[in-house]
Short mmCIF file of C-alpha atoms in Angstrom, two decimals:
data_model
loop_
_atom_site.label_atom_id
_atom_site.label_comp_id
_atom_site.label_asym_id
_atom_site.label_seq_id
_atom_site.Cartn_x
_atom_site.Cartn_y
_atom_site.Cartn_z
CA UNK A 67 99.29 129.31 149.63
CA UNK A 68 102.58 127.87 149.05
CA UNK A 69 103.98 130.62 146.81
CA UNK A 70 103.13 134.37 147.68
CA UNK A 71 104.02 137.33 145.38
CA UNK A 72 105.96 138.56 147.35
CA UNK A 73 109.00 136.83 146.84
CA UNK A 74 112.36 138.25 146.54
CA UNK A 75 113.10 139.74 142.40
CA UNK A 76 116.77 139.20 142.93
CA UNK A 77 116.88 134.85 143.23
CA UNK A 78 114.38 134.88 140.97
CA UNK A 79 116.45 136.32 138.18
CA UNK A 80 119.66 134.77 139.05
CA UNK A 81 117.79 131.38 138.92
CA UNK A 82 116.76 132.71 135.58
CA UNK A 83 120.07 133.32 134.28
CA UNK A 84 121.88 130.00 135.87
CA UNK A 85 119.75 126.80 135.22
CA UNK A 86 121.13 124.36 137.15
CA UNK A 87 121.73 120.49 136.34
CA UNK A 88 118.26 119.93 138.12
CA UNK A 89 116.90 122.27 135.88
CA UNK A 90 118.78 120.69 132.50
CA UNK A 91 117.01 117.50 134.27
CA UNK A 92 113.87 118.20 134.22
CA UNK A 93 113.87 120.18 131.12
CA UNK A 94 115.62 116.79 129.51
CA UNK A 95 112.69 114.49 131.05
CA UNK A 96 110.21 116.69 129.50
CA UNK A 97 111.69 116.51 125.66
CA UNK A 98 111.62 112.89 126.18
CA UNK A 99 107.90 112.23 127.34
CA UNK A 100 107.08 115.04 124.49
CA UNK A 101 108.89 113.12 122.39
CA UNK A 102 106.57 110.10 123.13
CA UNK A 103 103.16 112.03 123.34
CA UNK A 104 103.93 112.26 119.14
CA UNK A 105 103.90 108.40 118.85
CA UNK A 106 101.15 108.11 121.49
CA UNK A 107 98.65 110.50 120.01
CA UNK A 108 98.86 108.73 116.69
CA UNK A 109 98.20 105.51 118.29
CA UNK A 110 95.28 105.99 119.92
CA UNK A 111 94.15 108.70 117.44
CA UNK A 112 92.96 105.31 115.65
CA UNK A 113 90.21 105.26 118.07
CA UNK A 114 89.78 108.33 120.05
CA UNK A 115 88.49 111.53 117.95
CA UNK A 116 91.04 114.61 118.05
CA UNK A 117 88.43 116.10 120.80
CA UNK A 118 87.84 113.24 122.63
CA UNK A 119 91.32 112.44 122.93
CA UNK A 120 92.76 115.61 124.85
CA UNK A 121 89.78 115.88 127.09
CA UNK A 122 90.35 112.04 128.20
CA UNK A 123 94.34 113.17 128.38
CA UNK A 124 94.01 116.69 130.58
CA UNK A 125 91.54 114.96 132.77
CA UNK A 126 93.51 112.06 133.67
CA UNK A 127 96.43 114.76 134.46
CA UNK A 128 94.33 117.01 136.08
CA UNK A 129 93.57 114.02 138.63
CA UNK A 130 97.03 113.04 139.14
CA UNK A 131 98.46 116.66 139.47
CA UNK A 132 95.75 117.65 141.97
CA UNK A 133 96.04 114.71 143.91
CA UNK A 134 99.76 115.64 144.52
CA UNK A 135 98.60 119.33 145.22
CA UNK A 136 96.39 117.95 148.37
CA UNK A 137 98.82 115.55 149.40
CA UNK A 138 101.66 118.51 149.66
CA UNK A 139 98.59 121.03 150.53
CA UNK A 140 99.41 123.44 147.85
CA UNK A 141 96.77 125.34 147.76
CA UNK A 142 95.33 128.36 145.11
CA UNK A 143 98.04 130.03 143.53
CA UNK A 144 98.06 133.94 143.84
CA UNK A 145 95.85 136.10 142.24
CA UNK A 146 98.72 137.55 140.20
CA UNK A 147 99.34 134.26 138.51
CA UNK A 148 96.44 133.54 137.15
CA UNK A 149 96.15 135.54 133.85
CA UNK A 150 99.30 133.56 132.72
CA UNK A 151 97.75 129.81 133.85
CA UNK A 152 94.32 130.76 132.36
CA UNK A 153 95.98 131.66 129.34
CA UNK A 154 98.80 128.91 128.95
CA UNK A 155 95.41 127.04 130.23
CA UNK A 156 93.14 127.86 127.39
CA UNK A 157 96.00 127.97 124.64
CA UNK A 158 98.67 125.10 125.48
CA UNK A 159 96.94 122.55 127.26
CA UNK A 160 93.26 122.75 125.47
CA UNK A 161 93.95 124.05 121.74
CA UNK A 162 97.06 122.33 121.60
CA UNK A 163 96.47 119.24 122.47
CA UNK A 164 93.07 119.59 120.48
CA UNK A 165 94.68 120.32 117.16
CA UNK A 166 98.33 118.21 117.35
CA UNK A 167 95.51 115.06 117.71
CA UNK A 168 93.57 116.47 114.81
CA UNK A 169 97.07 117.31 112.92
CA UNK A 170 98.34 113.59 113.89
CA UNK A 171 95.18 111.84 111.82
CA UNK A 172 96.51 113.58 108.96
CA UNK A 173 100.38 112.84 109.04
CA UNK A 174 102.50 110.70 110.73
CA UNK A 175 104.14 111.74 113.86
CA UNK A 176 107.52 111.90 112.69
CA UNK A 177 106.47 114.95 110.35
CA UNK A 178 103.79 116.77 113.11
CA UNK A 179 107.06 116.72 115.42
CA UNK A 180 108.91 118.30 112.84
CA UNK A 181 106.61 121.04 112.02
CA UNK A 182 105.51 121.72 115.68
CA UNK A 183 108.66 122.29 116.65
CA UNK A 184 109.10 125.85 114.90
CA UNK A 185 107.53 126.84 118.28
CA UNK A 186 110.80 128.02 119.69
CA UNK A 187 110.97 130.74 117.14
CA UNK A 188 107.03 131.98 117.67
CA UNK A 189 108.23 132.10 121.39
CA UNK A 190 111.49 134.51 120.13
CA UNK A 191 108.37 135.98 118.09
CA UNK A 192 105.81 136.61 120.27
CA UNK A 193 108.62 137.93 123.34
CA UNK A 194 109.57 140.47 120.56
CA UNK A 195 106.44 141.82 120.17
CA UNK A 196 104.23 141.15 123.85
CA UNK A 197 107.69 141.90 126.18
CA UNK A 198 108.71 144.90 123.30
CA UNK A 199 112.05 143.33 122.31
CA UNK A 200 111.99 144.09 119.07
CA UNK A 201 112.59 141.93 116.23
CA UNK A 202 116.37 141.18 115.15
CA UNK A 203 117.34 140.27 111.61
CA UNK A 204 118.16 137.15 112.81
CA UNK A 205 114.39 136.68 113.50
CA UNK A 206 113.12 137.53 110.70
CA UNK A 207 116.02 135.90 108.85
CA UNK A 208 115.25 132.43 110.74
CA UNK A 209 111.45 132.95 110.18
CA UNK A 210 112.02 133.18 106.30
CA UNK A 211 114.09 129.90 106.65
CA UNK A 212 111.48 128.33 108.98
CA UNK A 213 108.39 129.37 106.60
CA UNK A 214 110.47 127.77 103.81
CA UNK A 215 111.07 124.56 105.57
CA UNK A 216 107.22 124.51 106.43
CA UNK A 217 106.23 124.79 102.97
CA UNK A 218 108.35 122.11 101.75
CA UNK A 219 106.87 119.58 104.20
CA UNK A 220 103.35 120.93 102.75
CA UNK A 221 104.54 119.68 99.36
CA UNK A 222 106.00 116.82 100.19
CA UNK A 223 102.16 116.12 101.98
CA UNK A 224 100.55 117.24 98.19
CA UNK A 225 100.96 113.79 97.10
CA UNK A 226 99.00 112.27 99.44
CA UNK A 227 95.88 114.58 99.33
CA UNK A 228 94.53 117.66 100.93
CA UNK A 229 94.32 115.77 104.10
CA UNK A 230 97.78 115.60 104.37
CA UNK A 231 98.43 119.52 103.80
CA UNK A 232 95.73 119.97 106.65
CA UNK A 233 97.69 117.78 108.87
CA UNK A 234 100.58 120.34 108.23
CA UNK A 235 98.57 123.36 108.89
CA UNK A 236 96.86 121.93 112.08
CA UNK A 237 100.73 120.70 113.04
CA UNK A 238 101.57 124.92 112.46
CA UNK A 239 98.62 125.98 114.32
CA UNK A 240 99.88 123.82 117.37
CA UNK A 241 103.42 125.48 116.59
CA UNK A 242 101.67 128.67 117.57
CA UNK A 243 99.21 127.45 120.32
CA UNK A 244 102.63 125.80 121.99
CA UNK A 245 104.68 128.84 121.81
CA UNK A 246 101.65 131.20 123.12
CA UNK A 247 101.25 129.08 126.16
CA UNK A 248 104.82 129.24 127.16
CA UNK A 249 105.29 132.75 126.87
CA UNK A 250 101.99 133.40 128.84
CA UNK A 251 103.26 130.66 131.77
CA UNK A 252 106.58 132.31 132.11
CA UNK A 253 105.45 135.18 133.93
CA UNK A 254 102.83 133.75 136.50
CA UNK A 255 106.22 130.68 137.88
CA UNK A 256 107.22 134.09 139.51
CA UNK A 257 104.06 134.36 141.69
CA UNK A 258 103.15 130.45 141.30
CA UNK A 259 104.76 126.84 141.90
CA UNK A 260 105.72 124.39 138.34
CA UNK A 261 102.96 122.50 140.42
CA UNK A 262 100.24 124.70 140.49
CA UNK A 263 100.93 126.62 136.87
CA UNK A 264 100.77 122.77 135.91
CA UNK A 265 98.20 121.76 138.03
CA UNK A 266 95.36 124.50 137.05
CA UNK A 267 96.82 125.02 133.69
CA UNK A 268 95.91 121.36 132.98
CA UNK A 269 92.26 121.77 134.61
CA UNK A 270 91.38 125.07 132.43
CA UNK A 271 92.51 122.74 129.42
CA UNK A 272 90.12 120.05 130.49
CA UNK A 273 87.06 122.47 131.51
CA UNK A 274 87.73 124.26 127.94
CA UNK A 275 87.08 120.45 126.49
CA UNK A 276 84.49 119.55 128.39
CA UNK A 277 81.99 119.90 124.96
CA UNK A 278 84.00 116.60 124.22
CA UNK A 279 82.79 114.34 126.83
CA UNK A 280 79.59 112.68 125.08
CA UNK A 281 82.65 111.91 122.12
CA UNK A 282 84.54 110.65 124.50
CA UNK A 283 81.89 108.41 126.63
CA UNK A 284 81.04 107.26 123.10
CA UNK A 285 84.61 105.96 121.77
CA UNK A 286 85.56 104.93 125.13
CA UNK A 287 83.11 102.40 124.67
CA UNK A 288 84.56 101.01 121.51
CA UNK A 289 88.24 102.16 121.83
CA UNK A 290 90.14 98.65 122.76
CA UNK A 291 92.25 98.61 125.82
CA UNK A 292 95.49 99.74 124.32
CA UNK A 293 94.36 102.58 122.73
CA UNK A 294 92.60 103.97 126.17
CA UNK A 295 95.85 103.16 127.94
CA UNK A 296 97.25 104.98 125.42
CA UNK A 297 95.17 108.31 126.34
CA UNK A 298 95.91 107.57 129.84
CA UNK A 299 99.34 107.38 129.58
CA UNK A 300 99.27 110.61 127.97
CA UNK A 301 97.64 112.39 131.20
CA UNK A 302 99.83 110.71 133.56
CA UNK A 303 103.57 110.94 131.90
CA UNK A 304 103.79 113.76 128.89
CA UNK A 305 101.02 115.71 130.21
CA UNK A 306 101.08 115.77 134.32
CA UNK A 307 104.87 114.78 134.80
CA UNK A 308 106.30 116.34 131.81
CA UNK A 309 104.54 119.56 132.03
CA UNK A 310 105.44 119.99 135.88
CA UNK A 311 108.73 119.01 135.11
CA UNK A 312 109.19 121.40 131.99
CA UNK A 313 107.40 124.51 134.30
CA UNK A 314 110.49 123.95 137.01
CA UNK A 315 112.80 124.35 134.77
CA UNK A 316 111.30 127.19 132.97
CA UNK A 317 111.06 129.13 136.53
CA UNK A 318 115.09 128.51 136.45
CA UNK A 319 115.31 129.89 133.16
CA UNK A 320 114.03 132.03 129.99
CA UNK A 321 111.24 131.26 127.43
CA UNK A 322 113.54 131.24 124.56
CA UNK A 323 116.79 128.63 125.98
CA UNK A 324 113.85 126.47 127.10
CA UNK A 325 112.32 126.30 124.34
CA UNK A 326 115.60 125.16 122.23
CA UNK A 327 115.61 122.48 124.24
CA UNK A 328 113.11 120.77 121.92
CA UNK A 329 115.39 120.54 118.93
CA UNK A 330 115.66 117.35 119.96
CA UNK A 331 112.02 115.77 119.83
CA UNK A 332 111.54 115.12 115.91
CA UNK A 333 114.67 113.20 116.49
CA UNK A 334 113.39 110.76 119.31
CA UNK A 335 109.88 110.95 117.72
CA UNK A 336 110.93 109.69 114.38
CA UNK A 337 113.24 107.07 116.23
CA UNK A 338 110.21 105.86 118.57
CA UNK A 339 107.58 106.26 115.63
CA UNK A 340 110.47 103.73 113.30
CA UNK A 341 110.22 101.37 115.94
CA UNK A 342 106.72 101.43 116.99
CA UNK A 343 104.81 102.58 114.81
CA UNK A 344 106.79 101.41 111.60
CA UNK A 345 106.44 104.86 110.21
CA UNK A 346 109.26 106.90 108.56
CA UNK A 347 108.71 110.32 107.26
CA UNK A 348 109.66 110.77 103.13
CA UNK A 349 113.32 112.32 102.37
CA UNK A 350 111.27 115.53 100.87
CA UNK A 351 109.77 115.64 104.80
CA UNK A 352 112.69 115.31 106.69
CA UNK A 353 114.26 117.98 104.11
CA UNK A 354 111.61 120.23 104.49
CA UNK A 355 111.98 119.51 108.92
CA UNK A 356 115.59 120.15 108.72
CA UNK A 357 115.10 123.46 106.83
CA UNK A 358 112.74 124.08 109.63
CA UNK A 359 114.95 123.49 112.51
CA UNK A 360 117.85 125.37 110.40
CA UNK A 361 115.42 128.43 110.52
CA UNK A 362 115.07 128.28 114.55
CA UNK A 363 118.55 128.15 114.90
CA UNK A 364 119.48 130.63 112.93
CA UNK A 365 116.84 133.22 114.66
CA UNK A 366 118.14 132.26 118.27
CA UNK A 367 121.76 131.80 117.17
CA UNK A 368 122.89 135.53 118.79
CA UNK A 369 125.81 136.14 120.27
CA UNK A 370 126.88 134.80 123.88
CA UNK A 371 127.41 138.96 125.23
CA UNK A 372 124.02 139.55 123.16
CA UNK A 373 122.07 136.78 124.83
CA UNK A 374 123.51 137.32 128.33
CA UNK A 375 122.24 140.96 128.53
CA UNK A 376 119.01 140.01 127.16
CA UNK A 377 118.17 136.71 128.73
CA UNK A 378 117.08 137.96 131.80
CA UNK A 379 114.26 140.30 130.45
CA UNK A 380 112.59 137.69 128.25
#
């Protein structure tokens, strides 16, 4: 094993409290091949079901990632860890990536980055009530804000059909599914490597789609080479690089600073998906995204001598 549990509490925490620029790195790489994933999943979403898609994704990464675990002999992580992969397993990497494709063939992926990316305040949600911090005003203050936001973008979607308002639920339920996986994977980088939390958390995901696979035999057969490059793509970069990537820096720092370091997709996305994908989200959508991302910075927007003394326990 290359990680044991017994490793020292002290580094851990100070690494915790002190990202350093390695850490801002890697955290920065992952926002950008997120960032990506939104404009990828809606292009090959024209072929590949929702299903069909992130089984064809999580097994391409699970090939790469445990290819690099043989070749640097990783090994099983410890029993300790693996509550928080199986979970971040089942929740991030397989119902995630399940419904953002499914939310994708409904809107375009300017607006699902927009609405997925209320994660960061579930995360300041769900550490409230799993690690028993409570629930500041600010929370529930940026949640009202957030909620507001969301249902803005919902009627902005109206206009185009109920399709369109499922896209926007599907896009929440990711929001959730996201934020559930991090907190759960924060815990088991102190026993495990980024590698292996990445590395199994990825296979769970693709054992968890495996009911997929005569989908995905079937529109791999019909899918046209771009779109299948498209899925691959998605294993290789956003899912196995991005995810290891975004794990290392997480083990150098909390749940809730990592995960405002996504305010920045539904920028790049609706940049990449303008120049791609010729798609531009409605002003009544990017109003209703901005409220959104208004809300999560107004429920993580505590004081520096408030955050300090709490950072370390989330």
């Amino acid at each position: 094993m290359a990680n044991t549990p017994a490793a020292p509490a002290a580094p851990a925490a100070s690494r915790t409290s002190s990202p350093g620029i390695a850490a801002v790195a890697a955290a920065a790489v992952s926002v950008v091949l997120w960032a990506s994933a939104f404009v990828s999943i809606r292009s090959a979403g024209e072929s590949y079901s929702p299903g069909a898609l992130a089984l064809g994704r999580l097994l391409s990464g699970a090939v790469v990632l445990g290819a690099i675990c043989l070749v640097r002999r990783e090994g099983l992580p410890p029993r300790a860890a693996w509550p928080g992969i199986a979970v971040s397993g089942l929740v991030w990497f397989g119902l995630y990536t399940v419904v953002l494709n499914w939310g994708e063939q409904k809107v375009d992926a300017g607006t699902a980055a927009l609405v997925v990316n209320i994660g960061p305040l579930v995360m300041a949600l769900l550490a409230g009530w799993l690690l028993k911090e409570g629930l500041p005003k600010r929370l529930l203050l940026g949640m009202g804000v957030s909620f507001v936001g969301a249902a803005i973008v919902g009627l902005s979607m109206s206009g185009d059909g109920s399709a369109s308002v499922l896209g926007v639920v599907l896009c929440l339920v990711a929001a959730v599914a996201y934020a559930a996986g991090v907190v759960a994977q924060k815990p088991a980088l102190v026993h495990a490597s980024p590698l292996q939390a990445t590395t199994y958390g990825c296979a769970i995901g693709a054992v968890a789609c495996l009911p997929f696979a005569g989908r995905l035999v079937e529109d791999a057969a019909h899918a046209p080479v771009s779109a299948t490059l498209n899925m691959v793509y998605l294993g290789v970069f956003p899912t196995a690089l991005a995810f290891t990537t975004w794990a290392y820096a997480l083990a150098r720092t909390t749940a809730g600073k990592m995960g405002a370091t996504t305010y920045a997709v539904p920028a790049i996305v609706v940049l990449m998906a303008w120049l791609l994908l010729d798609e531009v989200p409605g002003w009544l959508t990017l109003l209703g995204g901005a409220v959104c991302l208004a809300g999560v910075a107004v429920s993580r927007g505590r004081g520096r001598a408030a955050g300090a003394s709490r950072g370390a326990t989330r």
